[in-house]
XYZ file of C-alpha atoms in Angstrom:
763
model
C 8.749 26.216 -26.378
C 10.925 26.832 -23.338
C 9.974 25.005 -20.167
C 9.571 28.267 -18.235
C 7.184 29.515 -20.929
C 4.963 26.458 -20.398
C 4.712 27.151 -16.670
C 3.876 30.802 -17.353
C 1.135 29.787 -19.768
C -0.285 27.386 -17.203
C -0.361 30.162 -14.603
C -2.120 32.597 -16.919
C -4.628 30.114 -18.398
C -8.148 30.963 -17.259
C -10.112 27.908 -18.379
C -10.017 24.189 -17.655
C -6.552 22.654 -17.834
C -5.241 19.120 -18.408
C -1.508 18.514 -18.053
C 0.329 15.410 -19.211
C 3.515 15.312 -17.198
C 6.151 12.592 -17.141
C 8.152 11.650 -14.061
C 10.360 14.474 -12.818
C 8.984 17.075 -15.242
C 7.512 19.385 -12.606
C 3.842 18.438 -12.414
C 3.577 19.236 -8.696
C 5.458 22.481 -9.336
C 2.903 23.351 -12.004
C 0.030 22.647 -9.620
C 1.566 24.710 -6.805
C 2.314 27.611 -9.154
C -1.274 27.523 -10.419
C -2.531 27.485 -6.820
C -0.442 30.599 -6.062
C -1.584 32.353 -9.225
C -5.225 31.762 -8.226
C -4.541 33.296 -4.802
C -2.829 36.282 -6.404
C -5.248 36.941 -9.275
C -7.334 40.134 -8.800
C -11.103 39.561 -8.931
C -14.078 41.907 -8.718
C -15.036 40.358 -5.367
C -11.445 40.501 -4.108
C -8.566 38.049 -4.010
C -9.325 34.348 -3.578
C -8.755 32.943 -0.100
C -7.420 29.450 0.628
C -10.907 28.174 1.463
C -11.993 29.039 -2.108
C -9.497 26.615 -3.668
C -9.474 22.829 -3.565
C -6.247 20.850 -4.118
C -6.392 17.045 -4.005
C -3.634 14.471 -4.319
C -3.362 10.723 -3.817
C -1.492 10.134 -0.533
C -1.330 11.785 2.875
C 2.407 12.307 2.439
C 1.923 13.968 -0.950
C -0.772 16.243 0.510
C 1.583 17.285 3.308
C 4.372 17.971 0.840
C 2.011 19.984 -1.354
C 0.958 22.122 1.601
C 4.613 22.684 2.492
C 5.388 23.675 -1.095
C 2.498 26.148 -1.129
C 3.718 27.681 2.138
C 7.259 27.892 0.773
C 6.137 29.644 -2.421
C 3.850 31.943 -0.447
C 6.797 32.986 1.692
C 8.934 33.648 -1.398
C 6.208 35.845 -2.897
C 5.668 37.641 0.419
C 9.393 38.383 0.710
C 9.449 39.655 -2.870
C 6.470 41.968 -2.312
C 7.819 43.131 1.051
C 10.913 44.447 -0.726
C 8.831 46.237 -3.380
C 5.861 47.531 -1.349
C 6.502 47.170 2.402
C 3.661 47.675 4.849
C 3.875 48.638 8.497
C 2.820 46.494 11.425
C 3.063 42.819 12.242
C 1.162 40.129 10.415
C -1.290 40.004 13.318
C -2.410 43.570 12.512
C -3.341 42.928 8.889
C -6.995 42.072 9.382
C -8.079 45.013 7.227
C -6.459 46.817 4.319
C -5.297 50.403 4.669
C -7.063 52.634 2.104
C -3.690 54.262 1.375
C -2.020 51.022 0.312
C -0.963 50.345 -3.252
C -2.252 47.266 -5.079
C 1.000 45.424 -4.322
C 0.642 46.231 -0.632
C -2.915 44.919 -0.672
C -1.713 41.704 -2.311
C 1.082 41.420 0.239
C -1.347 41.729 3.159
C -3.673 39.219 1.504
C -0.921 36.631 1.024
C 0.257 37.062 4.611
C -3.279 36.290 5.781
C -3.463 33.224 3.533
C -0.216 31.900 4.935
C -1.632 32.319 8.440
C -4.753 30.312 7.563
C -3.107 27.711 5.328
C -3.811 24.880 7.784
C -7.525 25.320 7.095
C -7.048 25.072 3.320
C -8.621 22.288 1.260
C -5.272 20.621 0.502
C -5.679 16.919 1.184
C -6.291 13.412 -0.106
C -9.625 12.658 -1.745
C -10.724 10.768 1.370
C -9.869 13.626 3.737
C -11.653 16.031 1.396
C -14.776 13.849 1.355
C -14.717 13.473 5.148
C -14.533 17.260 5.512
C -17.535 17.807 3.238
C -19.545 15.241 5.203
C -18.573 16.765 8.558
C -19.590 20.179 7.194
C -22.981 18.843 6.014
C -23.969 15.921 8.282
C -27.728 16.495 8.077
C -27.869 16.823 4.296
C -25.517 13.840 3.951
C -27.476 11.717 6.423
C -24.438 10.819 8.531
C -23.698 10.893 12.233
C -22.055 14.296 12.919
C -19.550 12.492 15.159
C -18.682 9.705 12.719
C -15.167 8.268 12.799
C -13.189 7.175 9.764
C -11.935 3.590 9.680
C -8.568 3.046 8.066
C -8.033 0.248 5.543
C -6.946 -2.292 8.159
C -9.942 -1.664 10.430
C -12.364 -1.776 7.499
C -10.871 -4.985 6.122
C -11.035 -6.657 9.532
C -14.701 -5.689 9.949
C -15.517 -6.877 6.428
C -13.777 -10.216 7.064
C -15.911 -10.743 10.161
C -19.098 -9.911 8.241
C -18.185 -12.349 5.450
C -17.340 -15.099 7.926
C -20.541 -14.655 9.930
C -22.913 -14.498 6.951
C -21.441 -17.539 5.194
C -21.502 -19.623 8.388
C -25.083 -18.563 9.135
C -26.131 -19.548 5.612
C -24.433 -22.929 5.904
C -26.052 -23.622 9.277
C -29.436 -22.677 7.818
C -28.922 -25.187 5.000
C -28.795 -22.656 2.139
C -28.172 -24.841 -0.912
C -26.775 -22.114 -3.171
C -24.180 -21.083 -0.575
C -23.293 -24.734 0.073
C -22.576 -25.122 -3.636
C -20.406 -22.004 -3.665
C -18.365 -23.338 -0.750
C -18.148 -26.795 -2.341
C -16.996 -25.343 -5.671
C -14.534 -22.823 -4.316
C -13.586 -23.796 -0.799
C -14.302 -21.739 2.293
C -10.832 -20.227 2.746
C -7.789 -19.885 0.506
C -5.577 -22.902 -0.054
C -2.575 -22.956 -2.333
C -3.519 -21.346 -5.621
C -7.248 -21.555 -4.976
C -8.501 -18.182 -3.808
C -11.346 -19.364 -1.608
C -14.858 -17.941 -1.306
C -14.066 -15.638 1.624
C -11.063 -14.045 -0.060
C -12.826 -13.748 -3.401
C -15.674 -11.764 -1.837
C -13.209 -9.699 0.193
C -11.431 -8.777 -3.048
C -14.538 -8.133 -5.127
C -16.549 -5.822 -2.863
C -14.031 -2.922 -2.895
C -13.675 -3.238 -6.689
C -17.441 -3.053 -7.145
C -17.637 0.048 -4.963
C -14.621 1.855 -6.450
C -15.938 1.196 -9.964
C -19.140 3.006 -8.925
C -21.076 -0.118 -9.878
C -24.311 -1.551 -8.582
C -24.505 -5.280 -7.837
C -26.274 -5.765 -11.152
C -22.941 -5.001 -12.772
C -21.240 -7.827 -10.899
C -22.248 -10.311 -13.583
C -20.376 -8.257 -16.183
C -17.279 -8.435 -13.983
C -17.746 -12.183 -13.721
C -17.833 -12.567 -17.507
C -14.591 -10.597 -17.865
C -12.931 -12.614 -15.103
C -14.052 -15.910 -16.654
C -12.523 -14.926 -19.998
C -9.277 -13.852 -18.326
C -9.087 -17.085 -16.327
C -9.709 -19.162 -19.442
C -6.796 -17.458 -21.180
C -4.502 -18.148 -18.215
C -5.752 -21.729 -18.039
C -5.111 -22.224 -21.745
C -1.471 -21.196 -21.353
C -0.995 -23.372 -18.270
C -2.529 -26.401 -20.013
C -0.222 -26.033 -23.003
C 2.877 -25.979 -20.800
C 1.568 -28.818 -18.637
C 0.907 -31.020 -21.659
C 4.541 -30.708 -22.751
C 5.830 -31.347 -19.243
C 3.783 -34.533 -18.900
C 5.736 -36.050 -21.798
C 8.991 -35.419 -19.950
C 7.701 -36.741 -16.628
C 6.634 -39.973 -18.336
C 10.356 -40.704 -18.812
C 10.861 -41.093 -15.052
C 11.160 -44.516 -13.424
C 7.960 -46.530 -13.067
C 7.972 -46.344 -9.257
C 8.613 -42.607 -9.074
C 6.000 -40.115 -7.926
C 6.665 -38.122 -11.077
C 5.796 -41.017 -13.395
C 2.637 -41.848 -11.434
C 1.595 -38.200 -11.553
C 2.171 -38.045 -15.315
C 0.239 -41.298 -15.828
C -2.714 -39.914 -13.892
C -2.712 -36.757 -16.001
C -2.478 -38.784 -19.214
C -5.515 -40.799 -18.142
C -7.451 -37.577 -17.426
C -7.359 -35.564 -20.670
C -9.868 -33.099 -19.239
C -7.006 -31.669 -17.156
C -4.536 -31.043 -19.970
C -6.681 -30.663 -23.094
C -7.690 -27.123 -23.986
C -11.396 -26.362 -23.735
C -12.147 -29.194 -21.330
C -14.214 -28.639 -18.197
C -13.286 -30.180 -14.867
C -15.774 -31.277 -12.262
C -14.966 -30.125 -8.694
C -14.141 -33.681 -7.557
C -11.529 -34.186 -10.282
C -10.084 -30.722 -9.718
C -9.820 -31.378 -5.991
C -8.188 -34.764 -6.618
C -5.440 -33.304 -8.790
C -4.872 -30.369 -6.461
C -4.148 -32.888 -3.715
C -1.903 -34.934 -6.005
C 0.040 -31.810 -6.994
C 0.623 -30.981 -3.346
C 1.831 -34.540 -2.652
C 4.133 -34.437 -5.682
C 5.748 -31.243 -4.484
C 6.324 -32.669 -1.016
C 7.714 -35.900 -2.446
C 10.114 -34.119 -4.792
C 11.282 -31.895 -1.958
C 12.200 -34.939 0.149
C 13.943 -36.757 -2.703
C 15.390 -33.812 -4.582
C 18.971 -34.680 -3.726
C 18.672 -38.132 -5.331
C 16.641 -37.241 -8.407
C 18.523 -37.920 -11.620
C 19.327 -34.363 -12.605
C 18.406 -30.997 -11.166
C 16.354 -30.067 -14.241
C 13.907 -32.918 -13.773
C 13.367 -31.924 -10.186
C 12.491 -28.417 -11.315
C 10.145 -29.807 -13.988
C 8.280 -31.789 -11.349
C 7.815 -28.619 -9.283
C 6.606 -26.765 -12.362
C 4.163 -29.559 -13.222
C 2.672 -29.287 -9.730
C 2.398 -25.500 -10.078
C 0.755 -25.726 -13.495
C -1.690 -28.407 -12.338
C -2.706 -26.194 -9.433
C -3.153 -23.300 -11.847
C -5.337 -25.332 -14.252
C -7.498 -26.894 -11.539
C -7.635 -23.765 -9.430
C -8.725 -21.637 -12.385
C -11.372 -24.219 -13.299
C -12.820 -24.103 -9.790
C -12.828 -20.300 -9.903
C -14.597 -20.378 -13.288
C -17.237 -22.734 -11.877
C -17.837 -20.309 -9.059
C -18.030 -17.273 -11.312
C -20.643 -18.934 -13.505
C -22.911 -19.158 -10.504
C -23.097 -15.373 -10.367
C -26.721 -15.147 -9.209
C -25.997 -16.897 -5.928
C -22.822 -14.866 -5.567
C -24.652 -11.586 -6.109
C -27.246 -12.423 -3.456
C -24.553 -13.487 -0.998
C -22.495 -10.333 -1.537
C -25.593 -8.172 -1.104
C -26.345 -9.794 2.247
C -22.718 -9.423 3.352
C -22.754 -5.758 2.405
C -25.941 -5.253 4.426
C -24.339 -6.918 7.464
C -21.213 -4.806 7.030
C -23.341 -1.642 6.918
C -25.115 -2.621 10.147
C -21.775 -3.219 11.888
C -20.445 0.159 10.740
C -23.556 2.030 11.828
C -23.388 0.496 15.291
C -19.783 1.705 15.547
C -20.594 5.162 14.138
C -17.910 4.599 11.504
C -17.392 5.120 7.781
C -14.785 3.449 5.594
C -12.969 5.081 2.676
C -15.519 3.862 0.134
C -18.336 5.257 2.291
C -16.666 8.662 2.273
C -16.644 8.717 -1.514
C -20.126 7.242 -1.978
C -21.801 9.511 0.577
C -20.032 12.599 -0.782
C -21.183 11.728 -4.299
C -24.739 11.184 -3.024
C -24.627 14.447 -1.044
C -23.662 16.433 -4.130
C -26.187 14.670 -6.390
C -29.167 14.658 -4.032
C -28.730 18.085 -2.455
C -28.764 20.771 -5.187
C -28.332 23.477 -2.557
C -25.133 21.858 -1.261
C -23.778 21.282 -4.769
C -24.460 24.884 -5.773
C -22.798 26.182 -2.605
C -19.567 24.270 -3.226
C -19.501 25.099 -6.921
C -19.729 28.770 -5.999
C -17.148 28.367 -3.241
C -14.348 26.799 -5.268
C -12.814 29.050 -7.891
C -10.586 26.162 -8.905
C -10.312 22.399 -8.213
C -6.746 21.174 -8.737
C -6.242 17.390 -8.853
C -2.789 15.796 -8.842
C -2.011 12.192 -9.935
C -5.284 12.005 -11.857
C -4.193 8.734 -13.485
C -4.757 7.085 -10.082
C -8.418 8.067 -9.699
C -11.384 5.739 -10.099
C -14.827 6.255 -11.602
C -16.429 7.284 -8.312
C -13.732 9.845 -7.530
C -14.059 11.224 -11.052
C -17.786 11.704 -10.502
C -17.165 13.698 -7.311
C -14.568 15.918 -9.001
C -16.670 16.594 -12.093
C -19.754 17.326 -9.989
C -17.798 20.049 -8.185
C -16.047 21.380 -11.291
C -17.707 20.168 -14.516
C -15.497 20.372 -17.631
C -16.508 23.465 -19.566
C -16.926 25.800 -16.581
C -13.250 26.772 -16.469
C -12.576 25.645 -12.886
C -10.970 22.207 -13.347
C -7.225 21.527 -13.338
C -5.943 17.942 -13.634
C -2.433 16.579 -14.036
C -1.342 12.989 -14.648
C 0.735 10.521 -16.627
C -0.495 7.235 -18.112
C 2.943 5.655 -17.597
C 2.706 6.187 -13.839
C -0.647 4.494 -13.287
C 0.154 1.755 -10.742
C -2.946 1.525 -8.551
C -5.230 -0.567 -10.748
C -5.492 -3.124 -7.954
C -7.211 -0.439 -5.851
C -9.740 0.364 -8.539
C -7.831 3.180 -10.250
C -8.728 3.387 -13.931
C -6.417 5.119 -16.403
C -9.424 5.570 -18.714
C -10.728 8.137 -16.215
C -7.760 10.423 -16.938
C -8.159 9.953 -20.688
C -11.908 10.591 -20.544
C -11.812 13.763 -18.435
C -8.797 15.079 -20.351
C -10.713 14.673 -23.612
C -13.781 16.409 -22.122
C -11.651 19.364 -21.062
C -10.235 19.818 -24.569
C -13.642 19.283 -26.240
C -15.143 22.006 -24.032
C -12.516 24.604 -24.919
C -10.003 23.903 -22.169
C -6.252 23.875 -22.642
C -3.861 20.936 -22.815
C -0.223 21.237 -21.764
C 2.691 18.810 -22.008
C 5.555 18.698 -19.516
C 8.268 16.542 -21.038
C 11.534 17.997 -19.716
C 12.860 15.709 -16.997
C 14.822 17.523 -14.302
C 15.255 14.429 -12.147
C 17.106 11.869 -14.263
C 20.365 11.831 -16.207
C 20.218 11.940 -20.013
C 21.272 8.298 -20.287
C 18.517 7.155 -17.931
C 15.931 9.301 -19.717
C 16.965 7.713 -23.013
C 16.642 4.212 -21.546
C 13.190 5.028 -20.126
C 11.983 6.336 -23.476
C 13.169 3.247 -25.344
C 11.757 0.895 -22.705
C 8.257 2.410 -22.700
C 8.233 2.730 -26.475
C 8.768 -1.036 -26.695
C 6.330 -1.768 -23.864
C 3.452 0.408 -25.059
C 3.080 -0.988 -28.565
C 0.181 -2.744 -30.285
C -0.443 -6.199 -28.889
C 1.564 -5.756 -25.707
C 0.088 -5.877 -22.226
C -3.055 -7.802 -23.162
C -4.627 -4.841 -24.903
C -3.214 -2.087 -22.722
C -0.629 -1.244 -25.356
C -3.369 -0.805 -27.937
C -5.298 1.561 -25.720
C -2.291 3.576 -24.572
C 0.298 3.401 -27.278
C 3.547 5.294 -26.773
C 3.353 8.630 -28.574
C 6.759 10.131 -29.323
C 5.356 13.662 -29.341
C 3.639 13.467 -25.959
C 5.342 10.659 -24.023
C 9.031 11.000 -24.883
C 10.952 12.705 -22.074
C 13.705 15.238 -22.727
C 16.637 15.545 -20.285
C 17.499 18.861 -18.652
C 20.438 17.711 -16.528
C 23.923 17.704 -18.084
C 25.469 14.337 -18.890
C 28.188 14.409 -16.215
C 28.580 10.634 -15.948
C 30.103 8.467 -18.681
C 28.883 5.259 -17.036
C 25.913 3.209 -18.218
C 22.387 4.237 -17.259
C 21.388 0.658 -16.556
C 23.638 -2.163 -15.379
C 22.209 -5.663 -15.449
C 23.542 -7.767 -12.588
C 22.702 -11.208 -11.215
C 23.590 -14.590 -12.659
C 20.565 -16.608 -11.553
C 18.091 -17.779 -14.130
C 14.946 -19.852 -14.266
C 17.048 -22.994 -14.456
C 18.386 -22.244 -10.976
C 14.971 -22.190 -9.338
C 13.264 -19.013 -8.191
C 14.493 -19.116 -4.586
C 18.131 -19.612 -5.522
C 17.860 -17.048 -8.305
C 16.477 -14.489 -5.870
C 19.270 -15.178 -3.372
C 21.924 -14.799 -6.074
C 20.346 -11.542 -7.209
C 20.211 -10.158 -3.662
C 23.866 -11.008 -3.018
C 24.939 -9.494 -6.341
C 23.042 -6.287 -5.578
C 24.588 -6.025 -2.108
C 28.085 -6.659 -3.497
C 27.545 -4.096 -6.247
C 26.430 -1.473 -3.721
C 29.455 -2.172 -1.537
C 31.762 -1.845 -4.550
C 30.065 1.336 -5.784
C 30.521 3.104 -2.438
C 33.972 1.794 -1.497
C 35.633 2.167 -4.903
C 34.663 5.782 -5.492
C 34.216 4.984 -9.179
C 30.427 5.260 -9.246
C 29.340 8.892 -9.525
C 26.089 10.767 -8.936
C 25.058 14.343 -9.556
C 25.612 16.785 -6.690
C 22.830 19.361 -6.388
C 25.029 21.698 -4.328
C 28.069 21.855 -6.582
C 26.255 21.149 -9.812
C 28.868 18.551 -10.708
C 29.414 14.888 -9.919
C 30.622 13.180 -6.744
C 31.224 9.608 -5.544
C 28.060 7.769 -4.577
C 27.101 7.320 -0.904
C 24.875 4.655 0.657
C 22.103 7.228 1.078
C 22.012 7.829 -2.688
C 20.977 4.244 -3.412
C 17.476 2.750 -3.389
C 16.359 -0.831 -4.025
C 12.877 -1.034 -5.529
C 11.033 -4.350 -5.247
C 8.020 -5.264 -7.382
C 6.445 -6.910 -4.335
C 7.509 -7.051 -0.713
C 7.064 -10.792 -0.273
C 10.756 -11.691 -0.103
C 12.288 -8.509 1.281
C 14.121 -10.465 4.004
C 16.410 -12.023 1.378
C 17.629 -8.598 0.273
C 17.921 -7.294 3.829
C 19.998 -10.321 4.789
C 22.343 -9.742 1.852
C 22.773 -6.082 2.801
C 23.520 -6.991 6.419
C 26.077 -9.538 5.261
C 27.832 -6.926 3.147
C 27.768 -4.371 5.972
C 25.653 -1.878 4.024
C 23.423 0.303 6.251
C 19.827 0.460 5.085
C 16.293 1.366 6.064
C 12.982 0.034 4.813
C 10.873 3.005 3.796
C 7.908 1.213 2.237
C 6.220 -2.140 2.414
C 5.424 -4.534 5.213
C 8.609 -3.987 7.179
C 7.089 -2.258 10.198
C 4.690 -4.902 11.527
C 7.052 -7.646 10.418
C 9.911 -6.323 12.583
C 10.887 -8.246 15.709
C 10.685 -5.264 18.053
C 7.023 -4.689 17.161
C 6.257 -8.380 17.679
C 8.060 -8.340 21.059
C 6.039 -5.404 22.367
C 2.836 -6.821 20.893
C 3.438 -10.108 22.732
C 3.983 -8.334 26.040
C 0.870 -6.180 25.645
C -1.076 -9.300 24.709
C 0.069 -11.071 27.872
C -0.737 -8.030 30.005
C -4.232 -8.045 28.529
C -4.728 -11.821 28.755
C -2.561 -13.619 31.304
C -3.295 -17.088 29.863
C -1.599 -16.348 26.525
C 1.223 -18.896 26.872
C 2.728 -18.278 23.442
C 2.973 -14.531 24.030
C 4.406 -15.152 27.509
C 7.167 -17.509 26.325
C 7.998 -15.204 23.389
C 8.456 -12.279 25.771
C 10.693 -14.318 28.094
C 13.018 -15.103 25.176
C 13.069 -11.496 23.939
C 15.302 -8.689 25.291
C 12.300 -7.579 27.384
C 13.159 -10.416 29.794
C 16.311 -11.879 28.268
C 16.042 -15.519 29.371
C 18.169 -18.171 27.690
C 16.857 -21.195 25.794
C 17.964 -23.393 28.710
C 15.876 -21.316 31.109
C 12.812 -21.570 28.871
C 13.229 -25.326 28.664
C 13.520 -25.574 32.448
C 10.361 -23.503 32.949
C 8.466 -25.836 30.605
C 9.787 -29.284 31.617
C 11.798 -28.763 34.816
C 15.100 -30.481 35.563
C 13.521 -33.957 35.553
C 11.835 -33.709 32.190
C 8.311 -33.424 33.610
C 5.897 -31.199 31.732
C 5.304 -27.986 33.704
C 2.986 -25.020 33.349
C 5.306 -22.062 32.660
C 2.538 -19.635 33.671
C 2.594 -21.045 37.198
C 5.919 -19.398 38.037
C 4.846 -15.897 37.095
C 2.612 -15.687 40.155
C 4.070 -13.627 43.035
C 5.767 -15.803 45.652
C 5.921 -18.884 43.418
C 9.363 -20.527 43.447
C 10.825 -20.864 39.949
C 12.808 -23.997 38.960
C 15.793 -21.943 37.752
C 18.032 -22.924 40.694
C 21.074 -23.827 38.632
C 20.756 -20.885 36.248
C 21.542 -17.969 38.555
C 21.719 -15.269 35.899
C 18.456 -16.415 34.330
C 16.851 -16.720 37.771
C 17.713 -13.088 38.543
C 16.380 -11.908 35.199
C 13.177 -13.863 35.712
C 12.632 -12.365 39.193
C 13.220 -8.864 37.829
C 10.807 -9.440 34.962
C 8.169 -10.888 37.311
C 8.381 -7.809 39.553
C 8.077 -5.478 36.588
C 5.160 -7.450 35.207
C 3.248 -6.896 38.449
C 3.934 -3.165 38.203
C 2.804 -2.995 34.578
C -0.394 -4.871 35.340
C -1.172 -2.455 38.134
C -0.452 0.504 35.859
C -2.272 -0.622 32.706
C -5.652 0.757 33.803
C -4.366 4.166 34.880
C -1.867 4.714 32.062
C -2.571 5.309 28.413
C -1.274 2.645 26.032
C 1.521 4.914 24.805
C 2.574 5.692 28.387
C 2.579 1.979 29.214
C 4.837 1.207 26.238
C 7.185 4.053 27.177
C 7.365 2.737 30.751
C 8.169 -0.779 29.527
C 10.918 0.472 27.209
C 12.416 2.646 29.946
C 12.399 0.031 32.717
C 13.713 -2.862 30.621
C 16.344 -0.927 28.698
C 14.871 -2.537 25.596
C 15.636 0.483 23.422
C 19.311 0.457 24.405
C 19.600 -3.264 23.673
C 18.033 -2.916 20.230
C 20.108 0.177 19.404
C 23.318 -1.766 20.058
C 22.438 -4.231 17.290
C 23.058 -3.889 13.568
C 20.652 -1.330 12.106
C 19.768 -0.369 15.684
C 18.703 3.137 14.742
C 15.904 1.621 12.650
C 14.747 -0.601 15.523
C 14.555 2.360 17.895
C 12.715 4.479 15.331
C 10.169 1.674 14.870
C 9.538 1.610 18.631
C 8.933 5.356 18.654
C 6.606 4.970 15.679
C 4.610 2.326 17.550
C 4.250 4.750 20.462
C 2.946 7.411 18.060
C 0.489 4.915 16.564
C -0.712 4.140 20.085
C -1.247 7.874 20.717
C -3.273 8.135 17.522
C -5.296 5.098 18.571
C -5.981 6.695 21.973
C -7.515 9.805 20.411
C -10.812 7.916 20.233
C -10.745 7.786 24.039
C -12.705 4.549 24.355
C -10.787 1.779 22.634
C -8.588 0.423 25.429
C -5.654 -1.996 25.589
C -7.645 -5.047 24.462
C -8.737 -3.413 21.214
C -5.223 -2.124 20.574
C -3.799 -5.621 21.042
C -6.419 -7.100 18.697
C -5.606 -4.474 16.069
C -1.851 -4.974 16.456
C -2.133 -8.756 16.131
C -4.337 -8.396 13.060
C -1.806 -6.141 11.384
C 1.090 -8.464 12.189
C -0.854 -11.424 10.799
C -2.004 -9.563 7.704
C 1.282 -7.719 7.134
C -0.247 -4.489 5.789
C 1.847 -2.132 3.696
C 3.072 -0.027 6.594
C 6.490 1.575 6.231
C 9.107 1.191 8.890
C 9.863 4.412 10.735
C 11.721 7.026 8.707
C 15.267 7.563 9.989
C 16.429 9.692 7.079
C 15.890 12.923 8.954
C 13.974 14.293 6.001
């Protein structure tokens, strides 16, 4: 079947639809085309309007792009109809149809109206959709009509405070069960031990996204215990072998003493043994001491390999003991369940007092609204001719319940599209089984199933590599059972290339010489340098080619054609450093780069000092930054003077106070200028908005110009502008103030949320 024929069949299908679509095969195109066909389909009651269709995708960006695509296709259809059946008058005069119009003219007028009202369409993320339903039905939903939506960072911060308060209150009250939990697991995270606070912080969202009551927590605990035991078994096996090698070290060495201690404690290394918390804690401490000792003596250890084995032994010991402590905690699930319930109650009280809902609330309250209010459910079922859900592999059980309440399989109104190979949000509660389950229900109830397998995005060689890679990955026994549940099916999962094979080069080039024997840090550095050198060669040599969408042929690669994808963002600085060294321009478009950037920290420090004038650390950090521009010598003089006496650096910021920078004329002038500006900013902070205050600071200090002059300066400036926009968004509440903004900013910097740096691509 031709690809175009598949899209035509999707457009004409009248029942429920499930589409399996690989990467680059046109799944969003299929959804947009179906959306347009629903708008254009004649009905007895008239054409469908945009408020009678519901289109949901996974991210805000994807929702925006979908809306843009719908507008683009609407315009194309309007232009086509205008040429065939033109109508007189401007779009503003099309409120009613002319009785003399042909059917095409009526459709044209209808589509023009829909384009005008597209901003009010139900095209959004699941959370925005839920918020809209709750705002439309506050009484039936039992919510404050003026509720605000907390983002993930705000919700996590509030939850952390609730956890901290409840646990401390329980400990102060002498609650024995909570004392045991803290004793078994630790209060906060340390090394490889997760800690009670972080465990609860991780578990509560999973419980809610899985649409599970607290009674189901024990089932989660059983699964986690089994998983931890498997990990512990593997770690013990490796540790047992390593102990034999460490016993060969000299008698006085830390390594030999560590191995002797392990040999005398078989419960640590023998499979199936149980550790008591005291023993586990003892060996966790010993592992930490071993690592520190090896680090100090690494240069004199007899052979690099033995040094690495000592590090690995410490890591494995921490894994064994840490897992054992986690297992001990999980077994005490009754106390855990009661504690989590109380924390959830406290969290709910805090949210109610703030008139706020988090993302999980939006889903839960929307589900409850639809289940408990038959009138509301009936109204929305009648309203939506079609519910179209993109990226369905990334939905969770609760989201599935909302979707199937609105458009139950079998009624002919549900359209879902997804791909099992692209399910990457399991850590957020997404469950690939949801896609499989609903897809099966659609087919069982007479709906249609379509496959999109023709990849328009990738070259034939890359498509072939992807097919072979996933075929090997998704086989029986791989992925701890995942391969058995979702085995690669050649008929449904194999992609077929559409693009011509214009490049004779390899689809995949393996670079990097570092291996495990080099140590992970060195291996990562070698890899980063090799990648940067390869990119530089690819661009400068002209030998590396990419497809050109304009000419249809191939052209030499440019820097903007290249992307580096990291599994995690923990060590992104290593790769950025390598790119800077090679002179390759780059931008960070995803990850933690925004709040981790120096310009955001500089402005955060200044705002913090403006809010709280006793914040010495923020004050000194600002003085050293381009916002004030003082030298290290000047900072030292402000702190200890010219005689070495300890001074209070805050003293000299007061108006009229003589600074000790007599011999540093340039620094003295900069300090006086900064002090004058600081007085102005303090006076202005209560009459300016936060965004206006930041703009004033940037303008008066020339900070933007300084940062722009540096390598990758365009990115720095874009980040500053993004911070200003975030401040404007924050101000929309109207009551938060500078203090709350500073608290939020500091929390994000400390937590390093996945916030992209500002986009400078122009796209």
